Each structure stands twice: as C-alpha cells, then as structure tokens.
Short mmCIF file of C-alpha atoms in Angstrom, two decimals:
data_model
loop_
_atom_site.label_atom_id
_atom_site.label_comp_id
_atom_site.label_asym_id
_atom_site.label_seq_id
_atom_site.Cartn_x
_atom_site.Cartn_y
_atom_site.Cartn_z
CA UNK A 153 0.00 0.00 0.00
CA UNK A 154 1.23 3.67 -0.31
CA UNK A 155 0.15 5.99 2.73
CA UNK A 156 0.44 9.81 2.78
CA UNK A 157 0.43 11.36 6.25
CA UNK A 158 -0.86 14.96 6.03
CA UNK A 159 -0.32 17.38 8.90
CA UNK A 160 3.82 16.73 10.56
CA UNK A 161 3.17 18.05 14.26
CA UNK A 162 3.41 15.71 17.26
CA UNK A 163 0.77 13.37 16.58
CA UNK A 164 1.18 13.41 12.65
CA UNK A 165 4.95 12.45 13.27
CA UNK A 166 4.34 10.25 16.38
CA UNK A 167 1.76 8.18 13.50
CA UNK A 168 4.29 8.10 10.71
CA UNK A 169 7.06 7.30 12.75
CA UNK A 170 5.17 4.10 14.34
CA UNK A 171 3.95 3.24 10.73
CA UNK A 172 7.58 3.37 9.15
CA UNK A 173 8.72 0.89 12.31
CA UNK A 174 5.96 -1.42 12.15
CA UNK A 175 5.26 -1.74 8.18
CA UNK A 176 7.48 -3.36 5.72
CA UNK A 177 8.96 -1.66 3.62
CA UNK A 178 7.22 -2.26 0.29
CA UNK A 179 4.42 -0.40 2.15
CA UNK A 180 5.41 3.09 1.13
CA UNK A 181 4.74 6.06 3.60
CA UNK A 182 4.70 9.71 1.95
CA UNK A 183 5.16 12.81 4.22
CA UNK A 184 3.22 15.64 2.67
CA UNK A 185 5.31 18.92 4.06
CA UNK A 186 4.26 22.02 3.78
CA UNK A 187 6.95 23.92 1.60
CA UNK A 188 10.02 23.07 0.59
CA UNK A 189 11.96 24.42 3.70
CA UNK A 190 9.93 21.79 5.73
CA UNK A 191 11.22 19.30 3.68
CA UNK A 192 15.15 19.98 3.67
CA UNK A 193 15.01 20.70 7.19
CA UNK A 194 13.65 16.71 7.29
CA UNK A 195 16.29 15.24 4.90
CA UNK A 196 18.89 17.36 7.04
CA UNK A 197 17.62 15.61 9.49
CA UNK A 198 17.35 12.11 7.83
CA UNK A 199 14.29 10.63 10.14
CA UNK A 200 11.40 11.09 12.45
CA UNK A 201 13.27 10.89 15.99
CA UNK A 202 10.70 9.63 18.74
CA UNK A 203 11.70 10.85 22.49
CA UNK A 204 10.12 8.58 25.04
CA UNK A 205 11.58 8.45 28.94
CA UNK A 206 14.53 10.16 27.46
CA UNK A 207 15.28 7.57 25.39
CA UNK A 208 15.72 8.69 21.26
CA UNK A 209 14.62 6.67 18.79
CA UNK A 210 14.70 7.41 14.75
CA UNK A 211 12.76 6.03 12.26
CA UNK A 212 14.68 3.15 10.67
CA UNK A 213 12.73 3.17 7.10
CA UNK A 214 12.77 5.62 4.59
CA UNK A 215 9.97 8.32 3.62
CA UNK A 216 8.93 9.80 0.50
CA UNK A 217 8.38 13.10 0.35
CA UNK A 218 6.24 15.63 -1.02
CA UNK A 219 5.64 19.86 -0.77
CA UNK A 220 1.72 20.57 -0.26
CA UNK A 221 1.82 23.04 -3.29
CA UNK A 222 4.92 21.70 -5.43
CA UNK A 223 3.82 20.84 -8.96
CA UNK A 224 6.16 18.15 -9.50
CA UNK A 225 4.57 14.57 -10.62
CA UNK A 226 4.60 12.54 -8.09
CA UNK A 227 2.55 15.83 -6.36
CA UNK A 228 -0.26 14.83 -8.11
CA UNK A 229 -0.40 11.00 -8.53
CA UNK A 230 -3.70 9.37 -6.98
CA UNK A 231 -4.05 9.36 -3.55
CA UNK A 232 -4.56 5.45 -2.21
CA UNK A 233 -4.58 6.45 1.89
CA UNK A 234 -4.17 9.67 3.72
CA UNK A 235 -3.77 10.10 7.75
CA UNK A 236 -4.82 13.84 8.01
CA UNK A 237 -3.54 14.92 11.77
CA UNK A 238 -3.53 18.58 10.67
CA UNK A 239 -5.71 20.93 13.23
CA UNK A 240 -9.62 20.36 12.13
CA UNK A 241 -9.18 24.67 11.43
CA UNK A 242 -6.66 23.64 7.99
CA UNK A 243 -8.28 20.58 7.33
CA UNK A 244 -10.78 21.32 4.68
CA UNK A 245 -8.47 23.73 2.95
CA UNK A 246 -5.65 21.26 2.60
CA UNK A 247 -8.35 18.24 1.51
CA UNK A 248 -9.71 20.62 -1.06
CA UNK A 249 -6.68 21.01 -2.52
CA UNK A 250 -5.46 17.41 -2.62
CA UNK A 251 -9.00 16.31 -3.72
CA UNK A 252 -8.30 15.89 -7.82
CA UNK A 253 -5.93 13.02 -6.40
CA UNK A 254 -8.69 11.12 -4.08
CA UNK A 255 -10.95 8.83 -5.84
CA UNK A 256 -13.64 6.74 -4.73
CA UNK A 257 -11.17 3.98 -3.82
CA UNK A 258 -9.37 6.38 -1.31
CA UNK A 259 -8.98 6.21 2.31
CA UNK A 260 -9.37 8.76 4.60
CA UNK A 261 -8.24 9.06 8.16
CA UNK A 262 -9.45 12.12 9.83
CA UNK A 263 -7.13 12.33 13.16
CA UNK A 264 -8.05 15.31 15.00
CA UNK A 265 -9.68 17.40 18.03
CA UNK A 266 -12.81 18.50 17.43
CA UNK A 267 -16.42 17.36 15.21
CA UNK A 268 -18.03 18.17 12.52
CA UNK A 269 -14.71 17.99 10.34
CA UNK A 270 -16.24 14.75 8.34
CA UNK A 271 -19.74 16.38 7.82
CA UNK A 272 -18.22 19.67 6.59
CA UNK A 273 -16.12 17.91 3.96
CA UNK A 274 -19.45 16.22 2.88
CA UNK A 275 -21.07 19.75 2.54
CA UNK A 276 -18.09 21.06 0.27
CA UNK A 277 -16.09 18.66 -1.54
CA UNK A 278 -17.49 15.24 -1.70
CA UNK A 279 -20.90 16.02 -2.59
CA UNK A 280 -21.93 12.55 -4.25
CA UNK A 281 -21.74 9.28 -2.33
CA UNK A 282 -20.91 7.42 -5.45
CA UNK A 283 -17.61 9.42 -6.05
CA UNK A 284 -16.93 9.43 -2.35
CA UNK A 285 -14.21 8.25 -0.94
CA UNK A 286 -13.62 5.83 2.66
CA UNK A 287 -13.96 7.78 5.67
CA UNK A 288 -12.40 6.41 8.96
CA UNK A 289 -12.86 9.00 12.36
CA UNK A 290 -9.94 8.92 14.98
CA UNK A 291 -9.49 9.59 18.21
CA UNK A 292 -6.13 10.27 20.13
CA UNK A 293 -5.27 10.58 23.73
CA UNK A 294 -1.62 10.60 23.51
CA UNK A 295 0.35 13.45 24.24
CA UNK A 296 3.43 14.42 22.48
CA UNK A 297 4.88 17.68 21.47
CA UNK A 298 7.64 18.73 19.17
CA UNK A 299 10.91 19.14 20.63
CA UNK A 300 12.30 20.77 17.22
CA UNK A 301 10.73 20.18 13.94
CA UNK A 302 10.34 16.49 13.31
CA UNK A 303 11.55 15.36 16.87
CA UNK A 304 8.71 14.15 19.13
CA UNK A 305 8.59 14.04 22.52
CA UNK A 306 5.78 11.54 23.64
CA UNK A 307 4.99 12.72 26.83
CA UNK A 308 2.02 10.55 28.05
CA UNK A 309 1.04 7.17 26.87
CA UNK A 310 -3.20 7.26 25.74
CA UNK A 311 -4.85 5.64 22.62
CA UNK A 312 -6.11 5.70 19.08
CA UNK A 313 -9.89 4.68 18.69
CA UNK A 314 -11.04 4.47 15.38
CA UNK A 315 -14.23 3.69 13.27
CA UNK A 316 -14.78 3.26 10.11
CA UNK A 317 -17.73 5.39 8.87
CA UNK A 318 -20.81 3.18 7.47
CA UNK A 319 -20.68 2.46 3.64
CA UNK A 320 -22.62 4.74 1.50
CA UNK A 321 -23.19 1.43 -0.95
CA UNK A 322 -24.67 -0.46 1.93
CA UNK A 323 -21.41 -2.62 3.08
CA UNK A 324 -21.73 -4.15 6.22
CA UNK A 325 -18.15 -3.46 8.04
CA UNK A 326 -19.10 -4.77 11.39
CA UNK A 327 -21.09 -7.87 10.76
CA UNK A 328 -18.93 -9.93 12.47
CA UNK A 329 -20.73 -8.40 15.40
CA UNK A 330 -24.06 -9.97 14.54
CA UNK A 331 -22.74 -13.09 13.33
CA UNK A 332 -25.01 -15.90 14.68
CA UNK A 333 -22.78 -18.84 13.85
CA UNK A 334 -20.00 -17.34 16.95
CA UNK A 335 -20.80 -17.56 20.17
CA UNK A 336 -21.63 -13.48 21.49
CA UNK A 337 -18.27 -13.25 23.49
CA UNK A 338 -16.26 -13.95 20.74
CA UNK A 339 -17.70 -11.89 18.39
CA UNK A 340 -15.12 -9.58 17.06
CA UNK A 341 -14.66 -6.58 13.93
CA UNK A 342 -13.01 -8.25 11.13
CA UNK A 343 -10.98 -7.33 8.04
CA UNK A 344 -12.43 -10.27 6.30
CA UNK A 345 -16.02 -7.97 6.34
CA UNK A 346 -13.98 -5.32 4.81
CA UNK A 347 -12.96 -7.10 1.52
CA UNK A 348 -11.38 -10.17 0.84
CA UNK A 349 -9.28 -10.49 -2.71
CA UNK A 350 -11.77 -12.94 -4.29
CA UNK A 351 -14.54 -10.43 -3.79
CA UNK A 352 -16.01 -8.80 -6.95
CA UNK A 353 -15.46 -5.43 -5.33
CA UNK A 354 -12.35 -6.05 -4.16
CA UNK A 355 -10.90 -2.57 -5.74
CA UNK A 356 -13.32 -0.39 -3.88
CA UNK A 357 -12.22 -1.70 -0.76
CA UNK A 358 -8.33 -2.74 -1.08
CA UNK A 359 -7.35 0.76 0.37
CA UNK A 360 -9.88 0.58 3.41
CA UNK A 361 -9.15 -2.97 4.20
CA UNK A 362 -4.82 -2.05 4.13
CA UNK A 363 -5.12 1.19 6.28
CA UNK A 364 -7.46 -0.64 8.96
CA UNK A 365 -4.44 -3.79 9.07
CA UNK A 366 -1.80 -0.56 9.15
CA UNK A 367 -3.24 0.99 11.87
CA UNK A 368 -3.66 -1.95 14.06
CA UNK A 369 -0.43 -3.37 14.05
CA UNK A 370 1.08 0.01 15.40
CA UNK A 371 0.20 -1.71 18.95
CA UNK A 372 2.26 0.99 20.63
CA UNK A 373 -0.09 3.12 20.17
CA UNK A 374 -2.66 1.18 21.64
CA UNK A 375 -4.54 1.52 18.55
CA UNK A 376 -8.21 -0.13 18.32
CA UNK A 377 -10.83 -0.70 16.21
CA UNK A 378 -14.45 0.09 17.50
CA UNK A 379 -18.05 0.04 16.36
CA UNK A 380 -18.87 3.49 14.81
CA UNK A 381 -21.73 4.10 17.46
CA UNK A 382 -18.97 3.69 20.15
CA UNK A 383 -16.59 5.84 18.19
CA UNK A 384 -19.28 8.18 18.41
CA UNK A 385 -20.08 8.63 22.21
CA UNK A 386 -15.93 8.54 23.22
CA UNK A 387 -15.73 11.05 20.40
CA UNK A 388 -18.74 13.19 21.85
CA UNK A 389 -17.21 12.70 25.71
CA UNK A 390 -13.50 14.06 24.70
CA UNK A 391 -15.74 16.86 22.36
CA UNK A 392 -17.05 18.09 25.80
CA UNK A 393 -13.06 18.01 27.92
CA UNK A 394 -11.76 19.80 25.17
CA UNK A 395 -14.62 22.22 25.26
CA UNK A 396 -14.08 23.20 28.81
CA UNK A 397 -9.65 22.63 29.40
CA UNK A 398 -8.93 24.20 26.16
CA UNK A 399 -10.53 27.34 26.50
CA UNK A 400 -9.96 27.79 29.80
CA UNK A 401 -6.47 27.10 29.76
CA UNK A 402 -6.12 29.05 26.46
CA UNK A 403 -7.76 32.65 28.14
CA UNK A 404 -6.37 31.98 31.99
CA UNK A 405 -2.62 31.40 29.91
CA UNK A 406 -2.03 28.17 32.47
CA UNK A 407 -1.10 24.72 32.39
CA UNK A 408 -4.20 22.15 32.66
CA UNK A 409 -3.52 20.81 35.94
CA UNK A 410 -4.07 24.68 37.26
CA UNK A 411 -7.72 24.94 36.48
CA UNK A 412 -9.45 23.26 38.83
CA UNK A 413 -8.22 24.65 42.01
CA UNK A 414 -10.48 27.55 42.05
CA UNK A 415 -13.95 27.56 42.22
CA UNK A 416 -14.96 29.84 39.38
CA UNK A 417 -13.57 27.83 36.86
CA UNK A 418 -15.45 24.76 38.76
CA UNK A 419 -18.97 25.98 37.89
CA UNK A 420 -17.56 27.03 34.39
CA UNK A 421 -16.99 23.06 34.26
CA UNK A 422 -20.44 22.86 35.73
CA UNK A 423 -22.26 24.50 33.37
CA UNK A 424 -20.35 23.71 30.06
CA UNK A 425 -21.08 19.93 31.23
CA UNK A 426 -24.93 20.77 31.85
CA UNK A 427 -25.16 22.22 28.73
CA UNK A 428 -23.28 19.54 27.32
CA UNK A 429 -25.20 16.76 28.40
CA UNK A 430 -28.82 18.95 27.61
CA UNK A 431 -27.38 18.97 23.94
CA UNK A 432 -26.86 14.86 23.09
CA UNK A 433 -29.90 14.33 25.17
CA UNK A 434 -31.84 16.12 23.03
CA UNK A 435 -29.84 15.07 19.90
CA UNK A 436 -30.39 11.89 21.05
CA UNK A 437 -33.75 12.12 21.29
CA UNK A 438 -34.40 13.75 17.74
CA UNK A 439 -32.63 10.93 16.76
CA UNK A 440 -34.68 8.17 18.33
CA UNK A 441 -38.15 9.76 17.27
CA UNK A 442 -36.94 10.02 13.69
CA UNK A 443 -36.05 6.81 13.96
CA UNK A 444 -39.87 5.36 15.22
CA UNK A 445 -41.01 7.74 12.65
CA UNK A 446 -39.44 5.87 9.88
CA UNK A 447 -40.90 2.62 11.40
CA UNK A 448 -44.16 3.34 11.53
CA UNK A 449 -43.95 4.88 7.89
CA UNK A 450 -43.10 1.33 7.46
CA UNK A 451 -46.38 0.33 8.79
CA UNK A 452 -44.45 -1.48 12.11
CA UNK A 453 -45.87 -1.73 15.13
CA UNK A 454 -43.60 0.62 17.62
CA UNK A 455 -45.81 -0.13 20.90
CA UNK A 456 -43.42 -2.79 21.65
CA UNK A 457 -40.09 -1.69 20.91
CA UNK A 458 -37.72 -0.89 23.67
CA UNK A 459 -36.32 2.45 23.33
CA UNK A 460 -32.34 2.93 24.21
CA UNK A 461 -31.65 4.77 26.96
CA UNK A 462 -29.31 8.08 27.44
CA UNK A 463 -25.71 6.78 27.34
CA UNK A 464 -24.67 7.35 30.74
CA UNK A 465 -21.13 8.41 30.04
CA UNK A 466 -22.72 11.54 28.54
CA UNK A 467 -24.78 12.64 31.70
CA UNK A 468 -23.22 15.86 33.00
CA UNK A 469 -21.67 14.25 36.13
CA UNK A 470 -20.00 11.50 34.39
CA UNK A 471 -18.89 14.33 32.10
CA UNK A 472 -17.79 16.08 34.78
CA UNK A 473 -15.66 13.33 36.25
CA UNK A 474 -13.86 12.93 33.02
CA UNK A 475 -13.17 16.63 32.11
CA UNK A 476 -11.22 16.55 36.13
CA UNK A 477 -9.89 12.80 35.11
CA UNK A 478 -8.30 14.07 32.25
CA UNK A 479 -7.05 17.65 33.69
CA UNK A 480 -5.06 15.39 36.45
CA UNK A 481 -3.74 13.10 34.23
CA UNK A 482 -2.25 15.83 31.59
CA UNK A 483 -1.75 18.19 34.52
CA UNK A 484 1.64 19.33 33.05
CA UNK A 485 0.84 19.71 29.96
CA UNK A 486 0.51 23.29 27.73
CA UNK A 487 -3.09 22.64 25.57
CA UNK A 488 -3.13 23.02 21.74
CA UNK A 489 -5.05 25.58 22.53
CA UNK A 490 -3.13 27.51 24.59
CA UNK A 491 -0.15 27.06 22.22
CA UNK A 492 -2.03 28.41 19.02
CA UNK A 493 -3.00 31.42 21.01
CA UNK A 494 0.63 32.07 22.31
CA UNK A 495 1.60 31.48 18.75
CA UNK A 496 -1.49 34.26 17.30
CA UNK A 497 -2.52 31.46 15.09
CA UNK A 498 -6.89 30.94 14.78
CA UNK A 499 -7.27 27.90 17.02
CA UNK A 500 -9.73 24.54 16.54
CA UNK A 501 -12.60 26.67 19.03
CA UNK A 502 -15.64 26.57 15.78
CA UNK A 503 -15.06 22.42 15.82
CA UNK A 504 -15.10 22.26 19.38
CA UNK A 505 -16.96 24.84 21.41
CA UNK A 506 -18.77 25.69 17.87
CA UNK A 507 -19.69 22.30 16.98
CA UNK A 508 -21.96 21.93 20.42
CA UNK A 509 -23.03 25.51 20.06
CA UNK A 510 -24.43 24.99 16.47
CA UNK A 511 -25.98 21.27 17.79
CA UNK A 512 -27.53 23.27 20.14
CA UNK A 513 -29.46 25.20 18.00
CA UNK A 514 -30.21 22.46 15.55
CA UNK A 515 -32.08 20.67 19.08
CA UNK A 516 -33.27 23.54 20.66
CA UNK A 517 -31.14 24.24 23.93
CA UNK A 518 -29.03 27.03 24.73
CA UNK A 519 -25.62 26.73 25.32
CA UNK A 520 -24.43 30.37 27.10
CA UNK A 521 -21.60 29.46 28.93
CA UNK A 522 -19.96 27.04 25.85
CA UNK A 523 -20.91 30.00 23.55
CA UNK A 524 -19.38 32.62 25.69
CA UNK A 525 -15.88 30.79 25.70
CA UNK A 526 -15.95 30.57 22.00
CA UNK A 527 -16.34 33.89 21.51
CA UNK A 528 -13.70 34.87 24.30
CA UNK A 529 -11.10 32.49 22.42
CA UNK A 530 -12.25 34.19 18.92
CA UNK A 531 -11.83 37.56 20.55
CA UNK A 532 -8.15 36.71 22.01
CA UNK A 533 -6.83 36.26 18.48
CA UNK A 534 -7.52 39.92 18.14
CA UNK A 535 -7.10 41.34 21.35
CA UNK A 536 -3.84 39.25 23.03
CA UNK A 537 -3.91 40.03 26.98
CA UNK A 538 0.20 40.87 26.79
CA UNK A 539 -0.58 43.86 24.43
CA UNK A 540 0.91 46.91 26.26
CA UNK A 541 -1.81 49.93 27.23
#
C-alpha cells in the first residue's frame, strides 16, 4: 500500500514514525510537508526521531516526500490512503486542494480534536456518495509535542480509537458483530467484512481494508478498532473536555492541571457539562423519534419496541468526572489551545466549542456558557492580553 500522512506536528509524526517501524517496507509512507523548507530541514535531518523516557529513537525506514503546493509529478499522482492529523481549522483547505488526487477507492483518516470535520467535507467537496471516498474518524489521547521540527517528545502514553464510517453502498463493516454462527463473546470486527481479494469489489475496498491492518499493528499506540456508534459517544465525551480545558487554559494562559483549584472555573466546568449533556440528550432524542417515525412509515408496530436509553457516560456528572480525570492526568501539559494562542494562530474553538453551540441550535437548547468561551477564544486572536496599554 502507499500511505500519505498529512499534517507533521506531534501526533502526525508520532503516526508516521510508528507506521515506518511497524510496516514493511514495500508499504510506502509519503510525508506531505508544507513547503520546501519543511522538507530539507527533514532530509537534514534524515528521520522522524521519537523521544520517550529520554530515550531517542529514529525512524529506521525511509519516507517519501512531497511539498503541499509543489507541482512536480509525483505531487499529483492518486491518492490510495491519507492520515490527516492537521488541526480540524486547515483541514478542509488542505483536503480541497489534494482532492483531484482522491478517488472513490481512497482512504481517509481524519485524526483530530474537534467534530463536525467529516460532515463539513461532505457539505463542500465530496458532494456525491458514489464518487466518495472511505472515511475512517480517529481519536487520540496521547500526548506528544515537538521538541524541534520532526523530533517528538511523547509525553504521556493514551490511545487511538477508530471507526470506520458506514458504507454509502450499503457494506456491512461490522457484521462480524451480529454473526449468529460465533458464540456473542467472541464476536469480534473483522478485516475479512472489509474485503477479501476474491470479492467482486475487491478494488473499492483494497485501500480501506490495508489502512485498517496498518493501523492496528502500530500496537504501541494502543490503537483499536471500535463500532462506529462507540466511536461516536468517546468522540462526543473528549468533544465536551476539550470544550471546557482548552478554553480555559487558552484565556487563563495556564497549564491544565491549574484549572481546577479555584472555584470559578469549577462551575464554568459545571455549566459547560450541563449544557453539554442537555445537547446529546436532546440530539439523542431527535434521533430516536426520527427513527420510530421511519418505522411506523413502514407500517411497524412501535408499541413494543424498547427504546435505548441516554448513554450514561454523557450525563453531566459523568462528564464532569472525566473533564477533572483528564485535567489530572495531563496536569503538566501546555493545551493546543493555549499554544495556538501564544503562537497568534486561529485555534480549533468553531469544531469544538462551535460544533456543540451549532448542535444546540439544531435541538433547541441554549448553550451560554460554551458560547461565551468561544467567543472569548475568537476575541483573544484579536485582542492578546500581553498587548501593552
């Protein structure tokens, strides 16, 4: 297979340099850099050098390389696999331009904080499911920064969770779920539902089925494959930290583990979570009626069926628990946030604190206090507090 990892920060080169050690090398991985002073300062350089406990580790296999806006040939060969870990604020741009080179046989990762990325590219790029290519959502809890350019440090051990969206021609990825010929405990997601080579249809899947196998053998990453649904709710839980540490951290200028020793920013956490929580329930809700609707359209009896109950990892005090869980356990560390603001660069706020903001209105709840730290972070690119008066 030939994988292109757009977006060389921490967790872009923390990816490619765990893909590089783990995949053969007639796999081919292709660094997309941003200009051409990215890429000599790389080949200066001569790997991806990972930093764990102190201990420095390069990449062993070689890269390819391209420049973002070169218009050299191999620039603008088709596009098999991409890992996009750019900031979801440069992600549409960037997959706008590369999308002449992604086919309906093309993988995409989308590695990022923040929603909505994945519907957005929907809205104003790939427009027709037939012509559309693989989708597959990520979500990291590592922490790593860079050191210098193309040196990560990995500074706390999490995980990748990933799903693979649901196939707009009706494939069934995650049969193996519902498969009554295993017993229910071993039941497991399985490449073989992907594609197999003697399929008819083996093509449309080939580059789905390879990136899946890539990204679970990088088992230092504590990588794992999940039904989309679950995907979903983790991906909605870390929506909701992000939405409280990163502003906060971003407008009080401190580390995460500073936060929550005052009170005021503990009912700030206690509101954003309400809020939170008020949103999905009522998202969830729309969702469930819409989905009796459609039943009894189909002339089925809905007296009977057993309607799912609120997920209770998105009730505002489990939310709650995890938005402290997670400021503890990255207590040292300097937000993304926090460093884009330092840096005067627009930050990820519209697919975080905007993405529950706008679900709010789609529902029908308010969301003041999530609304009010979007527009503080918005405002702080223009107004920076260490302006002199």
């Amino acid at each position: 297979m030939h994988l292109h990892v757009l977006g060389l920060g921490s967790i872009g080169c923390l990816v490619a340099h765990n893909l590089r050690q783990i995949l053969p090398a007639s796999h081919t991985i292709s660094l997309i850099h941003k200009s051409n002073r990215e890429r000599n300062i790389f080949l200066q350089r001569g790997s991806i050098t990972l930093e764990r406990a102190g201990v420095l580790t390069p990449s062993t296999g070689e890269y390819l390389h391209e420049v973002f806006h070169s218009p050299k040939a191999e620039s603008n060969a088709p596009i098999q696999s991409v890992i996009v870990a750019l900031k979801a604020q440069y992600t549409i741009d960037a997959i706008k331009q590369l999308a002449p080179r992604i086919g309906p046989n093309s993988t995409i990762v989308l590695l990022q904080n923040g929603m909505g990325i994945y519907e957005e590219l929907l809205t104003r790029i790939f427009r027709n499911p037939t012509s559309r290519p693989h989708f597959i959502l990520a979500s990291n809890t590592h922490g790593a920064f860079l050191n210098q350019p193309y040196h990560v440090v990995h500074a706390g051990v999490g995980s990748i969770n990933f799903g693979i969206v649901p196939d707009s021609g009706g494939k069934q990825f995650e049969i193996g779920l519902d498969d009554p010929g295993i017993e229910p405990q071993e039941r497991r997601l399985r490449l073989s539902d992907i594609a197999v080579p003697s399929d008819p249809d083996f093509p449309r899947y080939k580059s789905l089925r390879e990136t899946t196998a890539a990204l679970l053998l990088a088992k230092t990453l504590n990588v794992s494959w999940q039904p989309f649904v679950e995907l979903q709710l983790a991906m909605r839980r870390k929506l909701v930290v992000n939405a409280v540490i990163n502003p906060l951290t971003s407008l009080m200028q401190c580390r995460n583990g500073d936060l929550f020793r005052h009170s005021p920013a503990q009912r700030v956490l206690n509101q954003v979570c309400d809020e939170a929580s008020a949103v999905y329930a009522a998202q969830t809700k729309s969702e469930i009626d819409t989905w009796l609707q459609d039943l009894e359209r189909q002339q089925v009896d809905t007296r009977d069926i057993t309607v799912p109950e609120f997920p209770h990892i998105l009730t505002s005090e489990s939310l709650r628990e995890e938005v402290l869980r997670v400021a503890e356990l990255t207590k040292g560390n300097i937000s993304s946030m926090l460093q884009d603001v330092r840096r005067g660069r627009h930050t990820e706020i519209e697919f975080i604190n905007g993405y529950l903001e706008n679900l709010g209105k789609e529902v029908g709840v308010k969301t003041p206090a999530i609304s009010m730290l979007r527009s503080l972070v918005e405002l702080k690119h223009f107004m920076p507090l260490d302006l002199s008066i």
